[in-house]
mmCIF file of C-alpha atoms and ligand atoms in Angstrom:
data_model
loop_
_atom_site.group_PDB
_atom_site.id
_atom_site.type_symbol
_atom_site.label_atom_id
_atom_site.label_comp_id
_atom_site.label_asym_id
_atom_site.label_seq_id
_atom_site.Cartn_x
_atom_site.Cartn_y
_atom_site.Cartn_z
ATOM 1 C CA MET A 1 -1.573 65.823 8.500
ATOM 2 C CA THR A 2 -2.657 66.194 4.890
ATOM 3 C CA THR A 3 -2.686 63.129 2.665
ATOM 4 C CA GLU A 4 0.518 64.305 1.018
ATOM 5 C CA GLU A 5 2.240 64.827 4.369
ATOM 6 C CA LEU A 6 1.140 61.386 5.541
ATOM 7 C CA ILE A 7 2.536 59.689 2.456
ATOM 8 C CA GLU A 8 5.774 61.651 2.778
ATOM 9 C CA ALA A 9 6.102 60.645 6.440
ATOM 10 C CA GLY A 10 5.387 57.033 5.577
ATOM 11 C CA ASN A 11 8.096 57.074 2.957
ATOM 12 C CA ARG A 12 10.489 58.541 5.507
ATOM 13 C CA TYR A 13 9.793 56.381 8.574
ATOM 14 C CA LEU A 14 8.859 52.960 7.218
ATOM 15 C CA PHE A 15 11.024 50.295 5.591
ATOM 16 C CA SER A 16 10.593 50.547 1.852
ATOM 17 C CA THR A 17 9.333 46.976 1.557
ATOM 18 C CA TYR A 18 6.099 47.824 -0.262
ATOM 19 C CA LYS A 19 5.366 49.610 -3.497
ATOM 20 C CA ARG A 20 2.281 51.545 -2.426
ATOM 21 C CA PHE A 21 -0.428 53.383 -4.329
ATOM 22 C CA PRO A 22 -0.604 57.098 -3.388
ATOM 23 C CA ILE A 23 -3.748 56.908 -1.286
ATOM 24 C CA VAL A 24 -4.390 56.428 2.443
ATOM 25 C CA LEU A 25 -7.373 54.246 3.330
ATOM 26 C CA VAL A 26 -8.968 55.343 6.567
ATOM 27 C CA ARG A 27 -12.386 53.688 6.855
ATOM 28 C CA GLY A 28 -14.283 50.657 5.590
ATOM 29 C CA LYS A 29 -17.826 49.314 5.682
ATOM 30 C CA GLY A 30 -18.932 46.173 3.872
ATOM 31 C CA ALA A 31 -17.508 46.177 0.350
ATOM 32 C CA ARG A 32 -16.603 49.888 0.447
ATOM 33 C CA VAL A 33 -13.572 51.775 1.746
ATOM 34 C CA TRP A 34 -12.827 55.494 1.924
ATOM 35 C CA ASP A 35 -9.520 57.338 1.627
ATOM 36 C CA SER A 36 -8.224 60.312 3.610
ATOM 37 C CA ASP A 37 -9.692 62.702 1.044
ATOM 38 C CA GLY A 38 -13.156 61.193 1.419
ATOM 39 C CA LYS A 39 -13.113 59.338 -1.914
ATOM 40 C CA GLU A 40 -15.141 56.102 -1.924
ATOM 41 C CA TYR A 41 -13.935 52.835 -3.444
ATOM 42 C CA LEU A 42 -15.571 49.521 -4.218
ATOM 43 C CA ASP A 43 -13.088 47.125 -2.624
ATOM 44 C CA PHE A 44 -12.558 44.040 -4.788
ATOM 45 C CA LEU A 45 -9.263 43.257 -3.052
ATOM 46 C CA ALA A 46 -10.481 43.159 0.577
ATOM 47 C CA GLY A 47 -6.991 43.453 2.048
ATOM 48 C CA ILE A 48 -5.942 40.633 -0.320
ATOM 49 C CA ALA A 49 -8.580 38.062 0.547
ATOM 50 C CA VAL A 50 -8.580 38.972 4.250
ATOM 51 C CA CYS A 51 -11.784 40.926 4.909
ATOM 52 C CA SER A 52 -13.959 38.285 3.255
ATOM 53 C CA LEU A 53 -17.041 39.176 5.275
ATOM 54 C CA GLY A 54 -16.612 42.838 4.444
ATOM 55 C CA HIS A 55 -15.052 45.647 6.421
ATOM 56 C CA SER A 56 -16.235 46.140 9.995
ATOM 57 C CA HIS A 57 -18.720 43.282 9.886
ATOM 58 C CA PRO A 58 -21.007 44.078 12.840
ATOM 59 C CA ARG A 59 -20.864 40.560 14.328
ATOM 60 C CA VAL A 60 -17.079 40.442 14.142
ATOM 61 C CA VAL A 61 -16.811 43.952 15.594
ATOM 62 C CA ARG A 62 -19.128 43.028 18.475
ATOM 63 C CA ALA A 63 -17.212 39.820 19.166
ATOM 64 C CA ILE A 64 -13.881 41.678 19.304
ATOM 65 C CA GLN A 65 -15.331 44.454 21.484
ATOM 66 C CA ALA A 66 -16.879 42.034 23.951
ATOM 67 C CA GLN A 67 -13.730 39.920 24.161
ATOM 68 C CA ALA A 68 -11.482 42.994 24.554
ATOM 69 C CA GLU A 69 -13.526 43.967 27.591
ATOM 70 C CA THR A 70 -13.319 40.465 29.042
ATOM 71 C CA LEU A 71 -9.837 39.076 28.379
ATOM 72 C CA THR A 72 -7.418 40.137 25.644
ATOM 73 C CA HIS A 73 -4.457 37.904 26.148
ATOM 74 C CA VAL A 74 -3.219 35.145 28.404
ATOM 75 C CA SER A 75 -0.393 32.702 27.911
ATOM 76 C CA ASN A 76 -0.757 29.260 26.404
ATOM 77 C CA LEU A 77 0.522 28.052 29.768
ATOM 78 C CA TYR A 78 -3.202 28.078 30.593
ATOM 79 C CA HIS A 79 -6.311 26.724 28.900
ATOM 80 C CA ILE A 80 -8.066 29.397 26.823
ATOM 81 C CA GLU A 81 -11.809 29.007 26.327
ATOM 82 C CA PRO A 82 -12.288 30.849 22.998
ATOM 83 C CA GLN A 83 -9.293 28.958 21.584
ATOM 84 C CA ILE A 84 -10.910 25.637 22.439
ATOM 85 C CA ARG A 85 -14.199 26.776 20.932
ATOM 86 C CA LEU A 86 -12.648 27.892 17.628
ATOM 87 C CA ALA A 87 -10.571 24.710 17.383
ATOM 88 C CA LYS A 88 -13.748 22.654 17.913
ATOM 89 C CA ARG A 89 -15.575 24.611 15.162
ATOM 90 C CA LEU A 90 -12.698 24.055 12.723
ATOM 91 C CA VAL A 91 -12.335 20.363 13.543
ATOM 92 C CA GLU A 92 -16.078 19.717 13.304
ATOM 93 C CA ASN A 93 -16.144 21.291 9.871
ATOM 94 C CA SER A 94 -13.006 19.852 8.314
ATOM 95 C CA PHE A 95 -10.970 16.680 7.811
ATOM 96 C CA ALA A 96 -8.731 17.683 10.715
ATOM 97 C CA ASP A 97 -8.624 16.409 14.291
ATOM 98 C CA ARG A 98 -6.422 19.094 15.846
ATOM 99 C CA VAL A 99 -5.550 22.749 15.407
ATOM 100 C CA PHE A 100 -2.510 24.863 16.307
ATOM 101 C CA PHE A 101 -3.074 28.634 16.226
ATOM 102 C CA CYS A 102 -0.530 31.211 15.092
ATOM 103 C CA ASN A 103 -0.686 34.710 13.659
ATOM 104 C CA SER A 104 -0.062 34.629 9.916
ATOM 105 C CA GLY A 105 0.130 32.491 6.825
ATOM 106 C CA ALA A 106 3.905 32.208 6.772
ATOM 107 C CA GLU A 107 3.841 31.056 10.382
ATOM 108 C CA ALA A 108 1.244 28.411 9.599
ATOM 109 C CA ILE A 109 3.449 27.198 6.727
ATOM 110 C CA GLU A 110 6.474 27.228 9.017
ATOM 111 C CA GLY A 111 4.531 25.035 11.428
ATOM 112 C CA ALA A 112 3.494 22.688 8.610
ATOM 113 C CA ILE A 113 7.116 22.320 7.486
ATOM 114 C CA LYS A 114 8.285 21.546 11.019
ATOM 115 C CA LEU A 115 5.420 19.083 11.490
ATOM 116 C CA ALA A 116 6.179 17.300 8.193
ATOM 117 C CA ARG A 117 9.879 17.036 9.016
ATOM 118 C CA LYS A 118 9.252 15.687 12.480
ATOM 119 C CA TYR A 119 6.714 13.223 11.075
ATOM 120 C CA GLY A 120 9.294 12.201 8.479
ATOM 121 C CA HIS A 121 12.027 11.642 11.075
ATOM 122 C CA GLU A 122 9.865 9.822 13.601
ATOM 123 C CA ARG A 123 7.240 7.951 11.614
ATOM 124 C CA MET A 124 8.591 7.328 8.137
ATOM 125 C CA GLY A 125 12.009 5.837 8.815
ATOM 126 C CA GLY A 126 15.242 6.727 7.017
ATOM 127 C CA ASP A 127 16.154 10.325 6.342
ATOM 128 C CA ARG A 128 12.854 11.712 5.142
ATOM 129 C CA HIS A 129 12.771 15.474 5.358
ATOM 130 C CA GLU A 130 12.398 16.767 1.816
ATOM 131 C CA ILE A 131 9.250 18.663 0.799
ATOM 132 C CA ILE A 132 8.117 18.852 -2.802
ATOM 133 C CA ALA A 133 6.529 22.214 -3.613
ATOM 134 C CA MET A 134 5.357 23.836 -6.834
ATOM 135 C CA ASP A 135 6.761 26.338 -9.290
ATOM 136 C CA ASN A 136 5.029 29.723 -9.073
ATOM 137 C CA SER A 137 3.622 28.881 -5.662
ATOM 138 C CA PHE A 138 3.499 31.349 -2.793
ATOM 139 C CA HIS A 139 3.820 30.345 0.859
ATOM 140 C CA GLY A 140 5.027 33.491 2.647
ATOM 141 C CA ARG A 141 8.200 35.358 3.521
ATOM 142 C CA THR A 142 9.886 33.729 6.500
ATOM 143 C CA LEU A 143 13.068 31.943 5.499
ATOM 144 C CA ALA A 144 11.539 28.476 5.249
ATOM 145 C CA ALA A 145 8.251 29.683 3.733
ATOM 146 C CA VAL A 146 10.054 31.736 1.097
ATOM 147 C CA THR A 147 12.200 28.714 0.282
ATOM 148 C CA ALA A 148 9.066 26.612 -0.186
ATOM 149 C CA THR A 149 7.774 29.401 -2.438
ATOM 150 C CA GLY A 150 8.533 28.478 -6.039
ATOM 151 C CA GLN A 151 9.510 31.959 -7.222
ATOM 152 C CA LYS A 152 13.169 32.952 -7.379
ATOM 153 C CA LYS A 153 12.412 36.681 -7.222
ATOM 154 C CA TYR A 154 11.354 36.339 -3.578
ATOM 155 C CA GLN A 155 14.485 34.384 -2.625
ATOM 156 C CA ALA A 156 17.211 36.415 -4.315
ATOM 157 C CA GLY A 157 19.679 37.912 -1.829
ATOM 158 C CA PHE A 158 18.618 35.801 1.138
ATOM 159 C CA GLU A 159 20.916 32.840 0.545
ATOM 160 C CA PRO A 160 21.837 30.463 2.012
ATOM 161 C CA LEU A 161 18.281 29.139 1.903
ATOM 162 C CA PRO A 162 17.357 26.224 4.147
ATOM 163 C CA GLU A 163 17.747 22.918 2.351
ATOM 164 C CA GLY A 164 15.136 20.254 1.874
ATOM 165 C CA PHE A 165 12.818 21.710 -0.785
ATOM 166 C CA ARG A 166 12.301 20.617 -4.375
ATOM 167 C CA HIS A 167 10.129 22.368 -6.916
ATOM 168 C CA VAL A 168 8.162 20.880 -9.785
ATOM 169 C CA PRO A 169 5.710 22.438 -12.252
ATOM 170 C CA TYR A 170 2.192 23.014 -10.904
ATOM 171 C CA ASP A 171 -0.599 20.842 -12.272
ATOM 172 C CA ASP A 172 1.912 18.242 -13.492
ATOM 173 C CA LEU A 173 1.379 14.875 -11.795
ATOM 174 C CA GLU A 174 4.187 13.138 -13.629
ATOM 175 C CA ALA A 175 6.706 15.744 -12.531
ATOM 176 C CA ALA A 176 5.556 15.400 -8.913
ATOM 177 C CA ALA A 177 5.816 11.609 -9.051
ATOM 178 C CA ALA A 178 9.271 11.773 -10.626
ATOM 179 C CA ALA A 179 10.523 14.104 -7.866
ATOM 180 C CA VAL A 180 9.639 11.711 -5.024
ATOM 181 C CA SER A 181 12.698 10.052 -3.508
ATOM 182 C CA ASP A 182 13.552 8.143 -0.338
ATOM 183 C CA ARG A 183 14.144 11.540 1.267
ATOM 184 C CA THR A 184 10.667 12.952 0.547
ATOM 185 C CA CYS A 185 8.272 13.437 3.467
ATOM 186 C CA ALA A 186 5.553 15.660 2.030
ATOM 187 C CA ILE A 187 4.010 17.430 -0.930
ATOM 188 C CA LEU A 188 2.965 21.047 -0.378
ATOM 189 C CA VAL A 189 0.461 22.643 -2.755
ATOM 190 C CA GLU A 190 -2.120 25.417 -3.038
ATOM 191 C CA PRO A 191 -5.448 23.946 -4.281
ATOM 192 C CA VAL A 192 -5.707 27.097 -6.415
ATOM 193 C CA GLN A 193 -2.542 29.149 -6.855
ATOM 194 C CA GLY A 194 -3.270 32.684 -5.657
ATOM 195 C CA GLU A 195 -0.186 34.864 -6.068
ATOM 196 C CA GLY A 196 0.848 32.634 -8.970
ATOM 197 C CA GLY A 197 -2.041 34.059 -10.996
ATOM 198 C CA ILE A 198 -5.317 32.414 -9.856
ATOM 199 C CA ARG A 199 -4.331 29.085 -11.420
ATOM 200 C CA ILE A 200 -6.941 26.360 -11.136
ATOM 201 C CA PRO A 201 -5.508 22.883 -11.615
ATOM 202 C CA SER A 202 -7.026 20.302 -13.939
ATOM 203 C CA PRO A 203 -9.780 18.190 -12.324
ATOM 204 C CA GLU A 204 -7.596 15.136 -11.689
ATOM 205 C CA TYR A 205 -4.586 16.955 -10.242
ATOM 206 C CA LEU A 206 -5.326 17.104 -6.510
ATOM 207 C CA LYS A 207 -6.805 13.595 -6.598
ATOM 208 C CA GLY A 208 -3.636 12.419 -8.322
ATOM 209 C CA LEU A 209 -1.459 14.044 -5.657
ATOM 210 C CA ARG A 210 -3.568 12.357 -2.960
ATOM 211 C CA LYS A 211 -3.005 8.968 -4.608
ATOM 212 C CA LEU A 212 0.701 9.629 -5.044
ATOM 213 C CA CYS A 213 1.010 10.505 -1.341
ATOM 214 C CA ASP A 214 -0.986 7.413 -0.332
ATOM 215 C CA ASP A 215 1.088 5.132 -2.570
ATOM 216 C CA ARG A 216 4.422 6.514 -1.354
ATOM 217 C CA GLY A 217 3.462 7.134 2.282
ATOM 218 C CA LEU A 218 3.850 10.931 2.067
ATOM 219 C CA LEU A 219 1.965 13.748 3.761
ATOM 220 C CA LEU A 220 -0.215 15.916 1.564
ATOM 221 C CA ILE A 221 -0.207 19.529 2.762
ATOM 222 C CA PHE A 222 -2.724 21.985 1.333
ATOM 223 C CA ASP A 223 -1.859 25.650 1.740
ATOM 224 C CA GLU A 224 -5.347 27.144 2.019
ATOM 225 C CA VAL A 225 -4.157 30.465 3.436
ATOM 226 C CA GLN A 226 -5.782 32.259 0.502
ATOM 227 C CA THR A 227 -8.293 29.676 -0.777
ATOM 228 C CA GLY A 228 -9.720 28.740 2.620
ATOM 229 C CA MET A 229 -12.492 30.236 4.733
ATOM 230 C CA GLY A 230 -15.103 30.297 1.987
ATOM 231 C CA ARG A 231 -13.141 32.174 -0.666
ATOM 232 C CA THR A 232 -13.864 29.609 -3.389
ATOM 233 C CA GLY A 233 -17.500 29.174 -2.375
ATOM 234 C CA HIS A 234 -16.570 26.141 -0.281
ATOM 235 C CA LEU A 235 -15.421 26.436 3.323
ATOM 236 C CA PHE A 236 -12.114 24.959 2.097
ATOM 237 C CA ALA A 237 -11.179 24.824 -1.588
ATOM 238 C CA HIS A 238 -10.244 21.137 -1.501
ATOM 239 C CA GLU A 239 -13.921 20.300 -0.911
ATOM 240 C CA ALA A 240 -14.543 21.337 -4.522
ATOM 241 C CA TRP A 241 -12.445 18.357 -5.636
ATOM 242 C CA GLY A 242 -13.492 15.966 -2.882
ATOM 243 C CA VAL A 243 -9.864 15.476 -1.869
ATOM 244 C CA THR A 244 -8.661 15.768 1.712
ATOM 245 C CA PRO A 245 -5.120 16.628 2.794
ATOM 246 C CA ASP A 246 -3.297 15.364 5.892
ATOM 247 C CA VAL A 247 -2.274 18.872 6.899
ATOM 248 C CA MET A 248 -3.756 22.274 6.049
ATOM 249 C CA THR A 249 -2.708 25.861 6.656
ATOM 250 C CA LEU A 250 -5.130 28.761 7.079
ATOM 251 C CA ALA A 251 -4.715 32.475 7.708
ATOM 252 C CA LYS A 252 -5.841 35.521 5.687
ATOM 253 C CA ALA A 253 -9.657 35.490 6.110
ATOM 254 C CA LEU A 254 -9.688 33.434 9.312
ATOM 255 C CA GLY A 255 -10.009 36.556 11.478
ATOM 256 C CA ASN A 256 -11.594 38.875 8.860
ATOM 257 C CA GLY A 257 -8.803 41.374 9.505
ATOM 258 C CA TYR A 258 -7.646 40.302 12.926
ATOM 259 C CA PRO A 259 -4.264 38.599 12.269
ATOM 260 C CA LEU A 260 -4.816 34.857 12.670
ATOM 261 C CA GLY A 261 -3.194 31.736 11.293
ATOM 262 C CA ALA A 262 -3.828 28.069 11.895
ATOM 263 C CA LEU A 263 -2.249 24.707 11.250
ATOM 264 C CA LEU A 264 -4.671 21.777 11.053
ATOM 265 C CA ALA A 265 -3.889 18.066 10.867
ATOM 266 C CA ARG A 266 -5.228 14.583 11.324
ATOM 267 C CA GLU A 267 -4.618 13.016 14.726
ATOM 268 C CA ASP A 268 -1.845 10.618 13.649
ATOM 269 C CA VAL A 269 0.107 13.540 12.171
ATOM 270 C CA ALA A 270 -0.629 16.173 14.821
ATOM 271 C CA SER A 271 0.516 13.748 17.493
ATOM 272 C CA VAL A 272 4.199 14.080 16.504
ATOM 273 C CA PHE A 273 4.161 17.513 18.134
ATOM 274 C CA VAL A 274 4.519 17.093 21.895
ATOM 275 C CA PRO A 275 4.862 19.777 24.584
ATOM 276 C CA GLY A 276 7.860 21.959 23.828
ATOM 277 C CA ASN A 277 8.019 21.249 20.081
ATOM 278 C CA HIS A 278 6.198 24.295 18.800
ATOM 279 C CA ALA A 279 4.703 27.436 20.315
ATOM 280 C CA SER A 280 3.598 31.007 19.783
ATOM 281 C CA THR A 281 3.215 33.766 22.366
ATOM 282 C CA PHE A 282 0.273 35.411 20.635
ATOM 283 C CA GLY A 283 -1.061 32.340 18.846
ATOM 284 C CA GLY A 284 -4.597 31.512 19.910
ATOM 285 C CA ASN A 285 -5.044 34.540 22.141
ATOM 286 C CA PRO A 286 -8.629 35.218 23.231
ATOM 287 C CA LEU A 287 -9.107 38.395 21.184
ATOM 288 C CA GLY A 288 -8.208 36.776 17.885
ATOM 289 C CA MET A 289 -10.154 33.647 18.707
ATOM 290 C CA ALA A 290 -13.303 35.701 19.309
ATOM 291 C CA ALA A 291 -12.920 37.158 15.812
ATOM 292 C CA GLY A 292 -12.370 33.684 14.348
ATOM 293 C CA ILE A 293 -15.425 32.223 16.065
ATOM 294 C CA ALA A 294 -17.608 35.023 14.676
ATOM 295 C CA VAL A 295 -16.157 34.411 11.205
ATOM 296 C CA MET A 296 -16.879 30.666 11.397
ATOM 297 C CA ASP A 297 -20.431 31.271 12.623
ATOM 298 C CA ILE A 298 -21.142 33.589 9.700
ATOM 299 C CA LEU A 299 -19.551 31.273 7.125
ATOM 300 C CA LEU A 300 -21.649 28.388 8.418
ATOM 301 C CA ASP A 301 -24.954 30.312 8.463
ATOM 302 C CA GLY A 302 -26.150 28.582 5.305
ATOM 303 C CA ASN A 303 -26.465 31.782 3.241
ATOM 304 C CA THR A 304 -22.957 33.163 2.989
ATOM 305 C CA LEU A 305 -21.313 30.450 0.884
ATOM 306 C CA PRO A 306 -24.197 30.084 -1.635
ATOM 307 C CA HIS A 307 -24.172 33.884 -2.062
ATOM 308 C CA CYS A 308 -20.397 33.787 -2.580
ATOM 309 C CA ARG A 309 -20.825 31.187 -5.333
ATOM 310 C CA ALA A 310 -23.691 33.071 -6.985
ATOM 311 C CA MET A 311 -21.810 36.384 -7.001
ATOM 312 C CA GLY A 312 -18.712 34.631 -8.363
ATOM 313 C CA THR A 313 -20.715 33.173 -11.241
ATOM 314 C CA ARG A 314 -22.342 36.509 -12.045
ATOM 315 C CA PHE A 315 -19.015 38.338 -11.877
ATOM 316 C CA ARG A 316 -17.273 35.892 -14.188
ATOM 317 C CA SER A 317 -20.038 36.025 -16.760
ATOM 318 C CA GLY A 318 -19.698 39.819 -16.712
ATOM 319 C CA LEU A 319 -15.949 39.465 -17.179
ATOM 320 C CA GLU A 320 -16.494 37.001 -20.036
ATOM 321 C CA SER A 321 -18.533 39.680 -21.791
ATOM 322 C CA LEU A 322 -15.520 42.001 -21.422
ATOM 323 C CA LYS A 323 -13.426 39.359 -23.122
ATOM 324 C CA GLU A 324 -15.640 39.629 -26.182
ATOM 325 C CA ARG A 325 -15.293 43.426 -26.216
ATOM 326 C CA HIS A 326 -11.650 43.953 -25.301
ATOM 327 C CA GLY A 327 -8.728 42.286 -27.021
ATOM 328 C CA VAL A 328 -6.466 42.557 -23.951
ATOM 329 C CA VAL A 329 -8.495 39.955 -22.038
ATOM 330 C CA ARG A 330 -6.985 36.558 -22.673
ATOM 331 C CA GLU A 331 -8.728 34.368 -20.095
ATOM 332 C CA VAL A 332 -11.189 34.612 -17.198
ATOM 333 C CA ARG A 333 -10.833 31.955 -14.512
ATOM 334 C CA GLY A 334 -11.922 31.460 -10.953
ATOM 335 C CA LEU A 335 -13.855 29.621 -8.312
ATOM 336 C CA GLY A 336 -16.339 31.273 -5.976
ATOM 337 C CA LEU A 337 -15.149 34.826 -5.380
ATOM 338 C CA MET A 338 -11.533 34.110 -6.270
ATOM 339 C CA THR A 339 -11.151 35.304 -9.826
ATOM 340 C CA GLY A 340 -8.320 36.143 -12.192
ATOM 341 C CA VAL A 341 -8.338 37.822 -15.571
ATOM 342 C CA GLU A 342 -5.250 37.067 -17.591
ATOM 343 C CA LEU A 343 -4.314 39.893 -19.917
ATOM 344 C CA SER A 344 -2.143 39.958 -23.006
ATOM 345 C CA VAL A 345 -0.376 43.004 -21.502
ATOM 346 C CA PRO A 346 0.976 43.904 -18.015
ATOM 347 C CA GLY A 347 -1.916 44.701 -15.663
ATOM 348 C CA ASP A 348 -0.461 47.539 -13.551
ATOM 349 C CA ASP A 349 -1.901 50.280 -15.716
ATOM 350 C CA ILE A 350 -5.445 48.914 -15.540
ATOM 351 C CA VAL A 351 -5.148 48.574 -11.739
ATOM 352 C CA VAL A 352 -4.200 52.260 -11.384
ATOM 353 C CA ARG A 353 -6.919 53.451 -13.721
ATOM 354 C CA ALA A 354 -9.554 51.296 -11.993
ATOM 355 C CA MET A 355 -8.470 52.805 -8.673
ATOM 356 C CA LYS A 356 -8.965 56.311 -10.057
ATOM 357 C CA LYS A 357 -12.490 55.282 -11.046
ATOM 358 C CA GLY A 358 -13.182 53.928 -7.573
ATOM 359 C CA LEU A 359 -12.446 50.201 -7.876
ATOM 360 C CA LEU A 360 -9.680 48.521 -5.869
ATOM 361 C CA ILE A 361 -8.093 45.441 -7.423
ATOM 362 C CA ASN A 362 -4.524 44.248 -7.863
ATOM 363 C CA CYS A 363 -2.358 42.540 -10.397
ATOM 364 C CA THR A 364 -0.418 39.381 -9.718
ATOM 365 C CA ALA A 365 2.049 37.360 -11.780
ATOM 366 C CA GLY A 366 2.579 40.449 -13.970
ATOM 367 C CA ASN A 367 -0.495 40.180 -16.165
ATOM 368 C CA VAL A 368 -3.301 38.675 -14.096
ATOM 369 C CA LEU A 369 -5.891 41.001 -12.565
ATOM 370 C CA ARG A 370 -6.931 39.522 -9.234
ATOM 371 C CA PHE A 371 -10.396 39.943 -7.770
ATOM 372 C CA VAL A 372 -11.051 38.717 -4.230
ATOM 373 C CA PRO A 373 -14.038 40.834 -3.139
ATOM 374 C CA PRO A 374 -15.835 40.376 0.165
ATOM 375 C CA PHE A 375 -18.709 37.885 0.122
ATOM 376 C CA VAL A 376 -21.159 40.659 1.006
ATOM 377 C CA VAL A 377 -20.976 42.112 -2.505
ATOM 378 C CA THR A 378 -24.367 42.540 -4.145
ATOM 379 C CA GLU A 379 -25.389 42.045 -7.771
ATOM 380 C CA ASP A 380 -25.159 45.828 -8.173
ATOM 381 C CA ASP A 381 -21.617 45.859 -6.760
ATOM 382 C CA VAL A 382 -20.560 43.129 -9.166
ATOM 383 C CA ASP A 383 -22.138 44.882 -12.141
ATOM 384 C CA GLU A 384 -20.570 48.179 -11.077
ATOM 385 C CA ALA A 385 -17.114 46.561 -10.973
ATOM 386 C CA VAL A 386 -17.597 45.072 -14.439
ATOM 387 C CA GLY A 387 -18.782 48.479 -15.707
ATOM 388 C CA ILE A 388 -15.704 50.247 -14.327
ATOM 389 C CA LEU A 389 -13.401 47.653 -15.885
ATOM 390 C CA ASP A 390 -15.254 47.975 -19.173
ATOM 391 C CA GLY A 391 -14.632 51.731 -19.147
ATOM 392 C CA VAL A 392 -10.992 51.361 -18.143
ATOM 393 C CA MET A 393 -10.262 48.724 -20.799
ATOM 394 C CA GLY A 394 -12.056 50.809 -23.417
ATOM 395 C CA GLU A 395 -9.593 53.674 -22.809
ATOM 396 C CA SER A 396 -6.513 51.667 -23.700
HETATM 397 C C1 PLP B 401 -0.701 35.178 1.688
HETATM 398 C C2 PLP B 401 -0.266 33.764 1.597
HETATM 399 C C3 PLP B 401 0.697 33.230 2.483
HETATM 400 C C4 PLP B 401 1.445 34.077 3.479
HETATM 401 O O1 PLP B 401 0.619 34.635 4.434
HETATM 402 P P1 PLP B 401 1.177 35.813 5.398
HETATM 403 O O2 PLP B 401 0.073 36.006 6.368
HETATM 404 O O3 PLP B 401 1.425 36.999 4.517
HETATM 405 O O4 PLP B 401 2.420 35.324 6.020
HETATM 406 C C5 PLP B 401 0.969 31.876 2.416
HETATM 407 N N1 PLP B 401 0.344 31.090 1.515
HETATM 408 C C6 PLP B 401 -0.574 31.562 0.655
HETATM 409 C C7 PLP B 401 -1.247 30.633 -0.308
HETATM 410 C C8 PLP B 401 -0.905 32.920 0.649
HETATM 411 O O5 PLP B 401 -1.784 33.393 -0.220
#
């Protein structure tokens, strides 16, 4: 099929749930992808913060190949060696004592909500089931996750929404404190808001939430689906603030493209789930676990995270220079290789023009260009991206 025929067929046979750009990506290697017409792109989106180690990372590819030849899937009715090994890696490198594996971010959030409610019912006394979440947050599209998401546009038409969620402004400790009642069991927050526009909270915010949860006996849940797995230059973003949650969700980059999600918690919280409470057919299957183990090994190699931080710093200083040259750039913000550029105009046009010049990025929250490139980007890649943006912004 020609590219045009493919796109036409896609529009005919698939649900129209996505607004797609008119290209078909067929191959990727490192920080580059190629479309069906052979055009090369520098990929600063990486499947939206999924392929953080770059496309087709040889160690991840080898791990998946070897595991596929050995054992692809067995039920969680049996012990699964790679699952145990990945859980051990995650526990040894985080605040958590236990891990539950699933297949996506929304599923991890769903698990966190169920865990918090059960903890509230069994351990907190009274009728504690309410979760405080943030305005402009994003937690996924299942019914509970989309209800936790603090953006009405994602909820419209799907009522009745499950009850038990309250929203308060992000980065506002007083509002969070005021929302706590004798029904509250947990506070759910992204350490850096991703879809909400790469919003980095003020230095005292996460610490303040930790104290609030400690004072009121609440669970603190960090949604690190986007910020986790090295994205911010730390294995988990909360390390940047020295604040630990009670529960954490992971997904996106956990499998570097193999669909993986995880729910992590401290022992005293995880222990409210007993056999029969929660499950997933595919969750923790050997194939995905092999990918996750390879990802963890690479992230912990001692070079990857420092490189991520260095490239993030270089990229942002390049973007700051664009701010001096182009009036549309309002603010550059980010941590590690998670960067946003807030514009004074909608960003869609710049995204399309960058794509035509061979740079893949996206726009979130209407006017924030989002850059989540793979950690394998080089100084030249970073400078090339800044150069393309410079050209694109100069045209407008
Ligand atoms: C992407 C995202 C989700 C949802 O993940 P899916 O895998 O799409 O279900 C949840 N939380 C955050 C912070 C995300 O960025």
